[in-house]
PDB file of C-alpha atoms and ligand atoms in Angstrom:
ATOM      1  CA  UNK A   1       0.000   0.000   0.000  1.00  0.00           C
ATOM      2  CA  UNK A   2       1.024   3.618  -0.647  1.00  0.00           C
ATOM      3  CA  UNK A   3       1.754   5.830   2.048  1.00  0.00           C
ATOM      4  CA  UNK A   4      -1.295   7.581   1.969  1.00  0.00           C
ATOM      5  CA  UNK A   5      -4.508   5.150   1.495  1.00  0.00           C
ATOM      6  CA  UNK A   6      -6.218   6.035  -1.948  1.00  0.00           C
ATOM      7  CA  UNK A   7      -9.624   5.456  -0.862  1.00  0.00           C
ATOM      8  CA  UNK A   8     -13.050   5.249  -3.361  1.00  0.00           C
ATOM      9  CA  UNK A   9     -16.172   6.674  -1.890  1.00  0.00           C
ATOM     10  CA  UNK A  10     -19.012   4.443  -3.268  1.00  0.00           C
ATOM     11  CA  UNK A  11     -22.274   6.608  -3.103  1.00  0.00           C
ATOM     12  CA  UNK A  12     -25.380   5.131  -4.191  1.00  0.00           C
ATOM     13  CA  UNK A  13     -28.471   7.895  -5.099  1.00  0.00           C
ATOM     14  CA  UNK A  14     -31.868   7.754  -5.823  1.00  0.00           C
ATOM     15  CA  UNK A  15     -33.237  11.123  -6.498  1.00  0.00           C
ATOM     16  CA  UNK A  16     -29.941  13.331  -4.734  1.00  0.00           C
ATOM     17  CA  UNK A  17     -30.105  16.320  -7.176  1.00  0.00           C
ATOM     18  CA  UNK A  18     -29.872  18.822  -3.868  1.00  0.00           C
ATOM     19  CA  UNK A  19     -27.439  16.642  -2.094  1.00  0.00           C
ATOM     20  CA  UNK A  20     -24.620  15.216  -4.487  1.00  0.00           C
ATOM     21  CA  UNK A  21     -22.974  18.847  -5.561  1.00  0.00           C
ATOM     22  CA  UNK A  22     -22.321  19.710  -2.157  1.00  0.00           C
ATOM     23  CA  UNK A  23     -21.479  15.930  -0.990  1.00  0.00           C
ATOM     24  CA  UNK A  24     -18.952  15.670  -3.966  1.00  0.00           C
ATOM     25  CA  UNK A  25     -17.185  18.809  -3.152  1.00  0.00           C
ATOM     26  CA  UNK A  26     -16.924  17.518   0.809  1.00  0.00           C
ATOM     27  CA  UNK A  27     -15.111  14.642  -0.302  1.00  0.00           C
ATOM     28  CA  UNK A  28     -12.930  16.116  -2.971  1.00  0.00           C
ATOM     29  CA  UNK A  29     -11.690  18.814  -0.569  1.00  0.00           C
ATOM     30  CA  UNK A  30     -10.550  15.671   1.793  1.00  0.00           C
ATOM     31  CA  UNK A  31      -7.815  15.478  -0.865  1.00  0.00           C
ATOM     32  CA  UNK A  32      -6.575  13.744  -3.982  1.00  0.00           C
ATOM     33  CA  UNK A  33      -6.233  10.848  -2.284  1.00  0.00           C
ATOM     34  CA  UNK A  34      -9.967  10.389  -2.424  1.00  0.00           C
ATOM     35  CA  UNK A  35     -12.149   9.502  -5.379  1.00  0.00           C
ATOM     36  CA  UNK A  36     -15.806   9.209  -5.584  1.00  0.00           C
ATOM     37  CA  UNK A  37     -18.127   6.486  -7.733  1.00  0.00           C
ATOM     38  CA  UNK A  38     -21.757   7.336  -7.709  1.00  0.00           C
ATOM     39  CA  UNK A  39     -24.032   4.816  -8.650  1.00  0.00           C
ATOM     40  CA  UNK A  40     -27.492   6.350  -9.866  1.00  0.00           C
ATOM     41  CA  UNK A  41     -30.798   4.346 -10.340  1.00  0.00           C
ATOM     42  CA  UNK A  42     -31.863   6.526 -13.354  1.00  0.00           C
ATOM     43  CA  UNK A  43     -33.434   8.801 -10.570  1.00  0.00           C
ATOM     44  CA  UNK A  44     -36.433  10.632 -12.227  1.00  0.00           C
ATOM     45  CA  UNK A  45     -35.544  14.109 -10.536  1.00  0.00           C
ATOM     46  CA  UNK A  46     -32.347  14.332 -13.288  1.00  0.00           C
ATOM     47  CA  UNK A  47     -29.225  12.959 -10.491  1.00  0.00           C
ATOM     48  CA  UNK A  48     -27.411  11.205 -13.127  1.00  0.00           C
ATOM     49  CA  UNK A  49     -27.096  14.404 -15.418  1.00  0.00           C
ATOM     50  CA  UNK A  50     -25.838  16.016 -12.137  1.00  0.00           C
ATOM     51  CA  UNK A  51     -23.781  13.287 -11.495  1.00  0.00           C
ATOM     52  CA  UNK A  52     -21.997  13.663 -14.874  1.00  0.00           C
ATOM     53  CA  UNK A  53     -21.242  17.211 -14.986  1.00  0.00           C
ATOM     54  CA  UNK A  54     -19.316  16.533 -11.512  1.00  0.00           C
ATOM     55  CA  UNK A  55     -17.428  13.747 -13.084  1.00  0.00           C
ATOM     56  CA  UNK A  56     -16.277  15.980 -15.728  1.00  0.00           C
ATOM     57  CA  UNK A  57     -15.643  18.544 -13.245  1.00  0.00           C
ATOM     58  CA  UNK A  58     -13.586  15.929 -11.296  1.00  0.00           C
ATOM     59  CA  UNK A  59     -12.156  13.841 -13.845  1.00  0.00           C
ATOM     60  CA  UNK A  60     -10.233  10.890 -12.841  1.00  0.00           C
ATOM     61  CA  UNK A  61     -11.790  11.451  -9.444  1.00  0.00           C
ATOM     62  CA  UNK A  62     -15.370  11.143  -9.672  1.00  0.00           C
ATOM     63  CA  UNK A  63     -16.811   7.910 -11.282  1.00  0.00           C
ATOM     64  CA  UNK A  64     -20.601   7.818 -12.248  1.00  0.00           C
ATOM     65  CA  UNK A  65     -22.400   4.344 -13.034  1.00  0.00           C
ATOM     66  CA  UNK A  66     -25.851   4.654 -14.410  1.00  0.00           C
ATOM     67  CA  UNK A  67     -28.227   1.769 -13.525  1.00  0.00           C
ATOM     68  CA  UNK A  68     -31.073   0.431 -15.589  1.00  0.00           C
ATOM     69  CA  UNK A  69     -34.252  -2.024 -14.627  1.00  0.00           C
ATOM     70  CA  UNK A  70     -34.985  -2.575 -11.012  1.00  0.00           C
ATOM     71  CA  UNK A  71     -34.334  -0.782  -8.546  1.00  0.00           C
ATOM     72  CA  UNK A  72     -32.969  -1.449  -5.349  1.00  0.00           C
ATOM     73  CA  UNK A  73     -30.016  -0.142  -2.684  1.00  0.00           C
ATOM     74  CA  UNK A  74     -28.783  -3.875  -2.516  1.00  0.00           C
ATOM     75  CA  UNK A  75     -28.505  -3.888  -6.344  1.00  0.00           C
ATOM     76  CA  UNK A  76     -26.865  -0.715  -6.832  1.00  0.00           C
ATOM     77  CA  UNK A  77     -24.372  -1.993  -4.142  1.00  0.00           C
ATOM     78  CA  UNK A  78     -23.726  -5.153  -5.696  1.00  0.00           C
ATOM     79  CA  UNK A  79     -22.842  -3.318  -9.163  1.00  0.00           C
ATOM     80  CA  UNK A  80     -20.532  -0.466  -7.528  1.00  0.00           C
ATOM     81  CA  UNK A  81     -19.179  -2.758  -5.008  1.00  0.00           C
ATOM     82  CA  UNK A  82     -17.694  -5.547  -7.884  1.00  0.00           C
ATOM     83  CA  UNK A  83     -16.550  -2.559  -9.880  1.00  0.00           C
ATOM     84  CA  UNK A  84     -14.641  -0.473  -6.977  1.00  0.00           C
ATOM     85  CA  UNK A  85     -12.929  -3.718  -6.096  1.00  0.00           C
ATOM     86  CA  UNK A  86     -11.333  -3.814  -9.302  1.00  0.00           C
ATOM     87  CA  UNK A  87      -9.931  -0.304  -9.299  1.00  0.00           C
ATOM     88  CA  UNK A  88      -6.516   0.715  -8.068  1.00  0.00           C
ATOM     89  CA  UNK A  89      -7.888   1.796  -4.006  1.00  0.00           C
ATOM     90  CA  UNK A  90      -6.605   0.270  -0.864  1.00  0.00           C
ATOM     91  CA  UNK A  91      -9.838   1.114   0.632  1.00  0.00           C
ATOM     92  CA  UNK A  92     -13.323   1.307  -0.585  1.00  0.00           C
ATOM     93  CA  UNK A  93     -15.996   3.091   1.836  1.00  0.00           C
ATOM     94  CA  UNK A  94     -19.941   3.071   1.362  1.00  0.00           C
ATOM     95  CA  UNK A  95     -21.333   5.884   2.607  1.00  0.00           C
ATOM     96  CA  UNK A  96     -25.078   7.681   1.951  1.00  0.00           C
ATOM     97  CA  UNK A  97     -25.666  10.909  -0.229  1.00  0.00           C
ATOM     98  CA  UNK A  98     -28.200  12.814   1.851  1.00  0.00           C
ATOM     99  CA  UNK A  99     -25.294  14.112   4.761  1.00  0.00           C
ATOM    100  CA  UNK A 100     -26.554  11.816   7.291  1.00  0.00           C
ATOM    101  CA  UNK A 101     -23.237   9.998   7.149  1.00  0.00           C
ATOM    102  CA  UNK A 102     -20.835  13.272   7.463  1.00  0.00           C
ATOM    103  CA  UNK A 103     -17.978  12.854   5.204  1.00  0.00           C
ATOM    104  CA  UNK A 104     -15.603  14.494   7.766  1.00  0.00           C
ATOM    105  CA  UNK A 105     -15.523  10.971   9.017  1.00  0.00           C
ATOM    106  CA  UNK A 106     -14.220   8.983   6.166  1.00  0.00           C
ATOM    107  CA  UNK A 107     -10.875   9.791   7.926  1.00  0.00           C
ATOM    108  CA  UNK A 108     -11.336   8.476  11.290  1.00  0.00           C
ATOM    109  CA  UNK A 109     -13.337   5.859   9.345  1.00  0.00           C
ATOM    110  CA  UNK A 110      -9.956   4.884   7.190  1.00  0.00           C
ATOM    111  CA  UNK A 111      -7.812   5.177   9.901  1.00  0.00           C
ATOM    112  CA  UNK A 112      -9.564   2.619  12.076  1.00  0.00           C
ATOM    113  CA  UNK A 113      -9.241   0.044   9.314  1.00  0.00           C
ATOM    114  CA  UNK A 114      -5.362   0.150   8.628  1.00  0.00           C
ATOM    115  CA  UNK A 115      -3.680   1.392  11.931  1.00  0.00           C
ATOM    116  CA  UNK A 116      -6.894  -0.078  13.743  1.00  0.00           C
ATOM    117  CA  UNK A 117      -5.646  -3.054  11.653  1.00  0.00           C
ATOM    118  CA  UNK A 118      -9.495  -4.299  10.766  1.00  0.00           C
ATOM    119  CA  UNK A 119     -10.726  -5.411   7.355  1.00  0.00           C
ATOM    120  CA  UNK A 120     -13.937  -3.492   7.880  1.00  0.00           C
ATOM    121  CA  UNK A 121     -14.855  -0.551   9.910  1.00  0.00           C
ATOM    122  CA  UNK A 122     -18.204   0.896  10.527  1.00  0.00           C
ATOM    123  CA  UNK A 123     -19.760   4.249  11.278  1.00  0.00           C
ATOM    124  CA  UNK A 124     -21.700   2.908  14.165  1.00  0.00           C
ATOM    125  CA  UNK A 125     -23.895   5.261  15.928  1.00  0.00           C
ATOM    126  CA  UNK A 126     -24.527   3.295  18.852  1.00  0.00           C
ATOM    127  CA  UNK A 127     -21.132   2.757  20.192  1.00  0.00           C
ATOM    128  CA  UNK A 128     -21.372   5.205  22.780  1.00  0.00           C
ATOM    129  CA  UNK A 129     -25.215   5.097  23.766  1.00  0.00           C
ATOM    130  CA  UNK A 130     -26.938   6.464  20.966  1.00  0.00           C
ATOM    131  CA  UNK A 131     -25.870   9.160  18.496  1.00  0.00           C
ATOM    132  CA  UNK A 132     -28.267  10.062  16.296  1.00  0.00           C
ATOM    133  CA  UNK A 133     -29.951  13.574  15.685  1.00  0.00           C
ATOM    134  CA  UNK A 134     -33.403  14.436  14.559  1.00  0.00           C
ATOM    135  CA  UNK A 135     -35.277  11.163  14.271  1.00  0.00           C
ATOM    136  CA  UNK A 136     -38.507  10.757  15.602  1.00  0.00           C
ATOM    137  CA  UNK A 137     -39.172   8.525  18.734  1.00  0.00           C
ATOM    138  CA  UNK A 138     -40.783   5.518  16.482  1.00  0.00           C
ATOM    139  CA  UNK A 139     -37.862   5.569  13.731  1.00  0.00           C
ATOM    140  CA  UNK A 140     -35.195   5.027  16.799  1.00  0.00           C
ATOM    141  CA  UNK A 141     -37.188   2.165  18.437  1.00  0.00           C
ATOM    142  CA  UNK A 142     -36.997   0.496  14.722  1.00  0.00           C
ATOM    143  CA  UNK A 143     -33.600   1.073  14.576  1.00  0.00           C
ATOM    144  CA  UNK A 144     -32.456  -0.270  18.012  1.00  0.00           C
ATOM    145  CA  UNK A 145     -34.611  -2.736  17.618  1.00  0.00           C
ATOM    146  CA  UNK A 146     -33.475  -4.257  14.596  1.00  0.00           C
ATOM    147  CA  UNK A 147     -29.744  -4.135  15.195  1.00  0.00           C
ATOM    148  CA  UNK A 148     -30.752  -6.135  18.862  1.00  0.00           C
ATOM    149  CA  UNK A 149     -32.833  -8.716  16.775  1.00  0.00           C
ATOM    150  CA  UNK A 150     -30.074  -8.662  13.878  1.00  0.00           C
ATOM    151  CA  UNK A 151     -27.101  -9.450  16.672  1.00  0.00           C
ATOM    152  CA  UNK A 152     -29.051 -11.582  18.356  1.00  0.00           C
ATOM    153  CA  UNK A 153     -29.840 -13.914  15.309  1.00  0.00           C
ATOM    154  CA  UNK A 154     -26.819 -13.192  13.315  1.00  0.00           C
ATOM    155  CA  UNK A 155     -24.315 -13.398  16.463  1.00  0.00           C
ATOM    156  CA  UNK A 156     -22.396 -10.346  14.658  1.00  0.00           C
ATOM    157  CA  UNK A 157     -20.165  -8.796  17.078  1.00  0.00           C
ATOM    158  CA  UNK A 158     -20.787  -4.639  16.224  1.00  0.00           C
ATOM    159  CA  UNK A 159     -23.321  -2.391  18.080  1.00  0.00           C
ATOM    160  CA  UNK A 160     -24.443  -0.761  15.159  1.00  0.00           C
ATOM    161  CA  UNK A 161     -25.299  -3.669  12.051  1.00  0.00           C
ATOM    162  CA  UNK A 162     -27.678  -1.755   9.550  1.00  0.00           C
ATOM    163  CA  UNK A 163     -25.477   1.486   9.219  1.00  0.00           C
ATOM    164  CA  UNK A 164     -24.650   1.977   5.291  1.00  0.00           C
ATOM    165  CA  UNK A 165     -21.581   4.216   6.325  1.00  0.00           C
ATOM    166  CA  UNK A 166     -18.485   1.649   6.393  1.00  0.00           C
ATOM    167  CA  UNK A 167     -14.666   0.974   4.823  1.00  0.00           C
ATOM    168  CA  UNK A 168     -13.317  -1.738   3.867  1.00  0.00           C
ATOM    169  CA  UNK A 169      -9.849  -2.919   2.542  1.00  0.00           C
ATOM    170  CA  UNK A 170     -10.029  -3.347  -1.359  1.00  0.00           C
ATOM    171  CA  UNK A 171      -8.793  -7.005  -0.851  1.00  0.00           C
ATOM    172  CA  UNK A 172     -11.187  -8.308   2.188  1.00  0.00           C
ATOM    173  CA  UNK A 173     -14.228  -7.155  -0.019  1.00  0.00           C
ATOM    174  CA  UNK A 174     -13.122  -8.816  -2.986  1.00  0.00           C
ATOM    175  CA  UNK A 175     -13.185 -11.862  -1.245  1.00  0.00           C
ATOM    176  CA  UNK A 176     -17.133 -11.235  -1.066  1.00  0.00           C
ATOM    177  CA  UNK A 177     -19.127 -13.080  -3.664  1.00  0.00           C
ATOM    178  CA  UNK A 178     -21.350 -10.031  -3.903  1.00  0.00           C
ATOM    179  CA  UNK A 179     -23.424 -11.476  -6.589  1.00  0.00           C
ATOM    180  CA  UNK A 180     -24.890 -13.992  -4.722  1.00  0.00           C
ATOM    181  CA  UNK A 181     -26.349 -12.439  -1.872  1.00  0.00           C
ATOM    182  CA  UNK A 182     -30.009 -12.827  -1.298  1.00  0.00           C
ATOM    183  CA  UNK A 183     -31.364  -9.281  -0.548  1.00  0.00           C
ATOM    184  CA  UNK A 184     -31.995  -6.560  -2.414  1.00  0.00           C
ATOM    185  CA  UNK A 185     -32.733  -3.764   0.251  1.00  0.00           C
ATOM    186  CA  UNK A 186     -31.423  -2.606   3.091  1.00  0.00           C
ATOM    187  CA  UNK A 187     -30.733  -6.119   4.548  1.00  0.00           C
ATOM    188  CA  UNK A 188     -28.138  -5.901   2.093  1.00  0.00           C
ATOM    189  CA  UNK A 189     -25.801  -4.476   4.712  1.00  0.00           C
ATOM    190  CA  UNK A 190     -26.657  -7.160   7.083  1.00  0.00           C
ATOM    191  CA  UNK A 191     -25.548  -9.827   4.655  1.00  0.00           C
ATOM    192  CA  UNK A 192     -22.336  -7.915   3.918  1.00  0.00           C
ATOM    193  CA  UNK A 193     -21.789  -8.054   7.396  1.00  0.00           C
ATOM    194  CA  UNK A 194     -22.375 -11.765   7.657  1.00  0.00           C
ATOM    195  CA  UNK A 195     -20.560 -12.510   4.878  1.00  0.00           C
ATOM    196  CA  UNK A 196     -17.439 -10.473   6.380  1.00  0.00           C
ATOM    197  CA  UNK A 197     -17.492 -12.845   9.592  1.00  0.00           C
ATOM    198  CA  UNK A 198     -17.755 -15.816   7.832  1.00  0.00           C
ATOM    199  CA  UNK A 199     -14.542 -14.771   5.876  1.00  0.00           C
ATOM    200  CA  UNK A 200     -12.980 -14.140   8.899  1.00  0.00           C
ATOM    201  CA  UNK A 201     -12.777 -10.363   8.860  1.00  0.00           C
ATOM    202  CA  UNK A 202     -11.703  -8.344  11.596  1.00  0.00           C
ATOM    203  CA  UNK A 203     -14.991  -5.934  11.802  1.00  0.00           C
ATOM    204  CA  UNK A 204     -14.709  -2.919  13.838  1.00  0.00           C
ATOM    205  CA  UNK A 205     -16.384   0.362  14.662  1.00  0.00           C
ATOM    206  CA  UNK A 206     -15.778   3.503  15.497  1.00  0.00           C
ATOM    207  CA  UNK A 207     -18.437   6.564  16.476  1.00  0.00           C
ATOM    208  CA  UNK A 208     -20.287   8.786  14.296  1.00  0.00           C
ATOM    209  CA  UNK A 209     -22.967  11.269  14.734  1.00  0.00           C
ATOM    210  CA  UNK A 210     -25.538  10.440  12.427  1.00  0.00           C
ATOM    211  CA  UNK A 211     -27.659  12.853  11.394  1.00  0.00           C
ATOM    212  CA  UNK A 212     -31.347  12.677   9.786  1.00  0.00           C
ATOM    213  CA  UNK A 213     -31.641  13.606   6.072  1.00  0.00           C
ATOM    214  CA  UNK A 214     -32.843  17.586   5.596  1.00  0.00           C
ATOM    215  CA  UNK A 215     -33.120  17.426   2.289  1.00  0.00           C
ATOM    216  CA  UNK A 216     -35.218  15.227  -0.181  1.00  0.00           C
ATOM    217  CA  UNK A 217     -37.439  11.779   0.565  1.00  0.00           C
ATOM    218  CA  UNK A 218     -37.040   8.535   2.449  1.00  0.00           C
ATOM    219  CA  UNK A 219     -37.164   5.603   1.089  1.00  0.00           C
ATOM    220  CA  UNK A 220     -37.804   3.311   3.649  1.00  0.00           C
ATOM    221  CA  UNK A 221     -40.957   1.031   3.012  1.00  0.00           C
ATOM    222  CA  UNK A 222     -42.649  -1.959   4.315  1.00  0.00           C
ATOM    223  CA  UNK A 223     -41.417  -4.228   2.060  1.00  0.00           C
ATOM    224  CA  UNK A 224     -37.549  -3.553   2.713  1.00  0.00           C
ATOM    225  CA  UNK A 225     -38.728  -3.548   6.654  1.00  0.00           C
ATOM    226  CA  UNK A 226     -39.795  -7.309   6.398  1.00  0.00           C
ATOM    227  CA  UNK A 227     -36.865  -7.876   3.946  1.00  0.00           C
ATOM    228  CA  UNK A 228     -35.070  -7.136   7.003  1.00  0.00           C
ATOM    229  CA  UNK A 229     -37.130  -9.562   9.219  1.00  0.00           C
ATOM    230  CA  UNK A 230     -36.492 -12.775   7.735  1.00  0.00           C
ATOM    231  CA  UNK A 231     -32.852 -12.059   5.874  1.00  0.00           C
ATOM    232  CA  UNK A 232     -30.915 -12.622   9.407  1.00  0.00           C
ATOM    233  CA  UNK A 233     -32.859 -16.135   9.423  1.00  0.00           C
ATOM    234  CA  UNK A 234     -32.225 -17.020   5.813  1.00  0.00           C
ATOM    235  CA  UNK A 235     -28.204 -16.039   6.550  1.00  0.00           C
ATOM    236  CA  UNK A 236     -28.131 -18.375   9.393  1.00  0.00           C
ATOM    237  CA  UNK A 237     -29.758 -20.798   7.879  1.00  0.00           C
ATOM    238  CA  UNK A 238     -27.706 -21.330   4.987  1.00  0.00           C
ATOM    239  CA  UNK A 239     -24.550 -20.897   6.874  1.00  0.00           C
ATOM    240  CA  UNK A 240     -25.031 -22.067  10.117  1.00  0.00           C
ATOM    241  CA  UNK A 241     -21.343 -22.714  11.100  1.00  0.00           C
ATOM    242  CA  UNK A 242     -20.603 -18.730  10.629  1.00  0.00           C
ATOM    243  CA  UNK A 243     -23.079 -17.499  13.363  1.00  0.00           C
ATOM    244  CA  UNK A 244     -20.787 -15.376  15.917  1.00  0.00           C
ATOM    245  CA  UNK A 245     -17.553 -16.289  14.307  1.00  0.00           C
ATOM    246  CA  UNK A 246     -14.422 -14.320  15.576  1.00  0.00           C
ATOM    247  CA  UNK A 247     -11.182 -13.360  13.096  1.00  0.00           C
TER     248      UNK A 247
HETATM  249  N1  GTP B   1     -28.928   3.656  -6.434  1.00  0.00           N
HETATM  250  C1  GTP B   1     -29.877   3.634  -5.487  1.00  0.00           C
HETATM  251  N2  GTP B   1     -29.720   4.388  -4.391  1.00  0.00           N
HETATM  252  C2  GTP B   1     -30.691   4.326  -3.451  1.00  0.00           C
HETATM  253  C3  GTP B   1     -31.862   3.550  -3.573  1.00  0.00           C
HETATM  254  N3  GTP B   1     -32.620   3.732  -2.471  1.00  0.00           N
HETATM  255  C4  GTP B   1     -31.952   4.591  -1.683  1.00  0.00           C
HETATM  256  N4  GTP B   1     -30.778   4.961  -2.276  1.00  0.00           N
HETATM  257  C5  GTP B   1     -29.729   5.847  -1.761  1.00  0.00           C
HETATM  258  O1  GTP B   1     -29.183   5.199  -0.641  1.00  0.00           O
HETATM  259  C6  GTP B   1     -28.884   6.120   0.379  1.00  0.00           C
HETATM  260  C7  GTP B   1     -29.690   5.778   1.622  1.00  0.00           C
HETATM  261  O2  GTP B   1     -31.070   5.914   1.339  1.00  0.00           O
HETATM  262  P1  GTP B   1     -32.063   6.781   2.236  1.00  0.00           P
HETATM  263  O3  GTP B   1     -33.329   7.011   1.498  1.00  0.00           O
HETATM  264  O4  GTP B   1     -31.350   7.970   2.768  1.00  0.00           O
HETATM  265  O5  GTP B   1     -32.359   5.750   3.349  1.00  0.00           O
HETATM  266  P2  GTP B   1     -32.307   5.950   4.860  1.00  0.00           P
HETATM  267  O6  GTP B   1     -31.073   6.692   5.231  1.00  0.00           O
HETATM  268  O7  GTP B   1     -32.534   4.620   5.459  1.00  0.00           O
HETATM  269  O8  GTP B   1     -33.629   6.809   5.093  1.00  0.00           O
HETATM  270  P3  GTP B   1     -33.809   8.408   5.178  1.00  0.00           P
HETATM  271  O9  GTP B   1     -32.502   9.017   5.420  1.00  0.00           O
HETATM  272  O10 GTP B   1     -34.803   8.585   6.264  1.00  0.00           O
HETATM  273  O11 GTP B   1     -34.343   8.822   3.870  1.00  0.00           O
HETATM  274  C8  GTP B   1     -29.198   7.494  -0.194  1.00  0.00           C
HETATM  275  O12 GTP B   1     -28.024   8.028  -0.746  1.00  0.00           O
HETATM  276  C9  GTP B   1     -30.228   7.183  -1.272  1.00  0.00           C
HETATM  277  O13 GTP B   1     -30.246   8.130  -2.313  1.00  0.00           O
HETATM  278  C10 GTP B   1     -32.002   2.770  -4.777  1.00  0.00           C
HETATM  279  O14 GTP B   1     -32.982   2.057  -4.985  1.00  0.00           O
HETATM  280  N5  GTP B   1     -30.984   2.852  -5.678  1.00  0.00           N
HETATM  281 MG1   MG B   2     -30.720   8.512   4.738  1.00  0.00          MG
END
């Protein structure tokens, strides 16, 4: 590895037009070290246009990849993800485009996973009681909830299992076989997760303040909420011997 990480942002967007300018400039002025690859779902409000003109703004720097047919955060993961490993990073980090993963972060975030000596480290916002700004009572009950009932199922070792800001070394998620995970939502983190400890990864955390989204829509629906209930299950039961596995 080269003295200073080169590390690839992967930043999936559905409908960011608002929040990608700004976001892209955040993590360009981290230095050149950084690059960016935005992967767009042909978002009707126009995000892949915007996501071009910062590419040729940044070139070199700022990747886009335009999706087609279904959408879905798990799928747009599983495209980025297999391209990104096959770039020339030493780290590749996931991280949201509507600022509730800050990108002043990414730092602590890369630091953690090669002086921390991990092979993935999350942006956990429960590692210190509960950091999270602006959510409503019922959206933190989900939240706690699920990452009890994921750890308890899944016997995954981090506080915080459903946050979509992480970094990982290029070479520990390459040994992923992305394209055959199961889910297609936000259970798609979980799986990465499990996946991770079944390939022996050293997985660890460090705190963020996550803040909620000010600009733009959720997507959260009912569907990728019992996605979420009966993925843990499905990972355990297909590979039983990796439940609470320790690198
Ligand atoms: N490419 C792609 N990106 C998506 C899709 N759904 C959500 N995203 C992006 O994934 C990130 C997380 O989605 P959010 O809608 O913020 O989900 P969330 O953080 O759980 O919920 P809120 O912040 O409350 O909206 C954002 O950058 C979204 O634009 C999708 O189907 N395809
Ligand atoms: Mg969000």
């Amino acid at each position: 590895m080269s003295e200073t990480p080169r590390v690839l942002v992967v930043t999936p967007t559905y409908n960011e037009r608002d929040n990608l300018p700004v976001l892209v400039r955040r993590v360009m002025a981290l230095g050149p070290s950084y690059q960016m690859l935005v992967v767009d779902d042909a978002s009707p409000d126009g995000t892949g246009a915007v996501a071009d003109t910062l590419a040729a703004e940044f070139p070199g720097r700022v990747h886009v990849l335009h999706r087609t047919g279904k959408r879905g955060l798990g799928r747009s993961y599983v495209d980025a993800l297999s391209k990104a490993v096959t770039m020339d990073v030493d780290a590749v980090c996931q991280m949201d485009a509507d600022f509730s993963h800050d990108p002043a972060y990414l730092p602590d975030l890369v630091r953690g996973l090669f002086e921390g000596g991990h092979d993935v480290v999350i942006g956990s916002r429960y590692l210190h009681g509960v950091s999270v700004v602006n959510w409503p009572l019922r959206r933190l009950i989900l939240s706690t909830f699920s990452n009890r009932y994921v750890r308890a199922i899944t016997g995954l070792p981090s506080r915080d299992c459903t946050s979509g800001y992480r970094c990982w070394r290029r070479e520990a998620l390459a040994r992923l076989p992305l394209r055959q995970f199961v889910s297609d939502g936000y259970a798609f983190l979980v799986e990465m997760l499990y996946q991770a400890m079944g390939a022996g990864c050293r997985i660890g955390e460090v705190p963020i303040i996550f803040v909620e989204r000010r600009e733009g829509q959720s997507k959260m629906s009912r569907g990728v909420i019992l996605e979420g209930v009966i993925v843990p299950w499905r990972l355990v039961l297909r590979h039983p011997g990796w439940r609470g596995r320790r690198a």
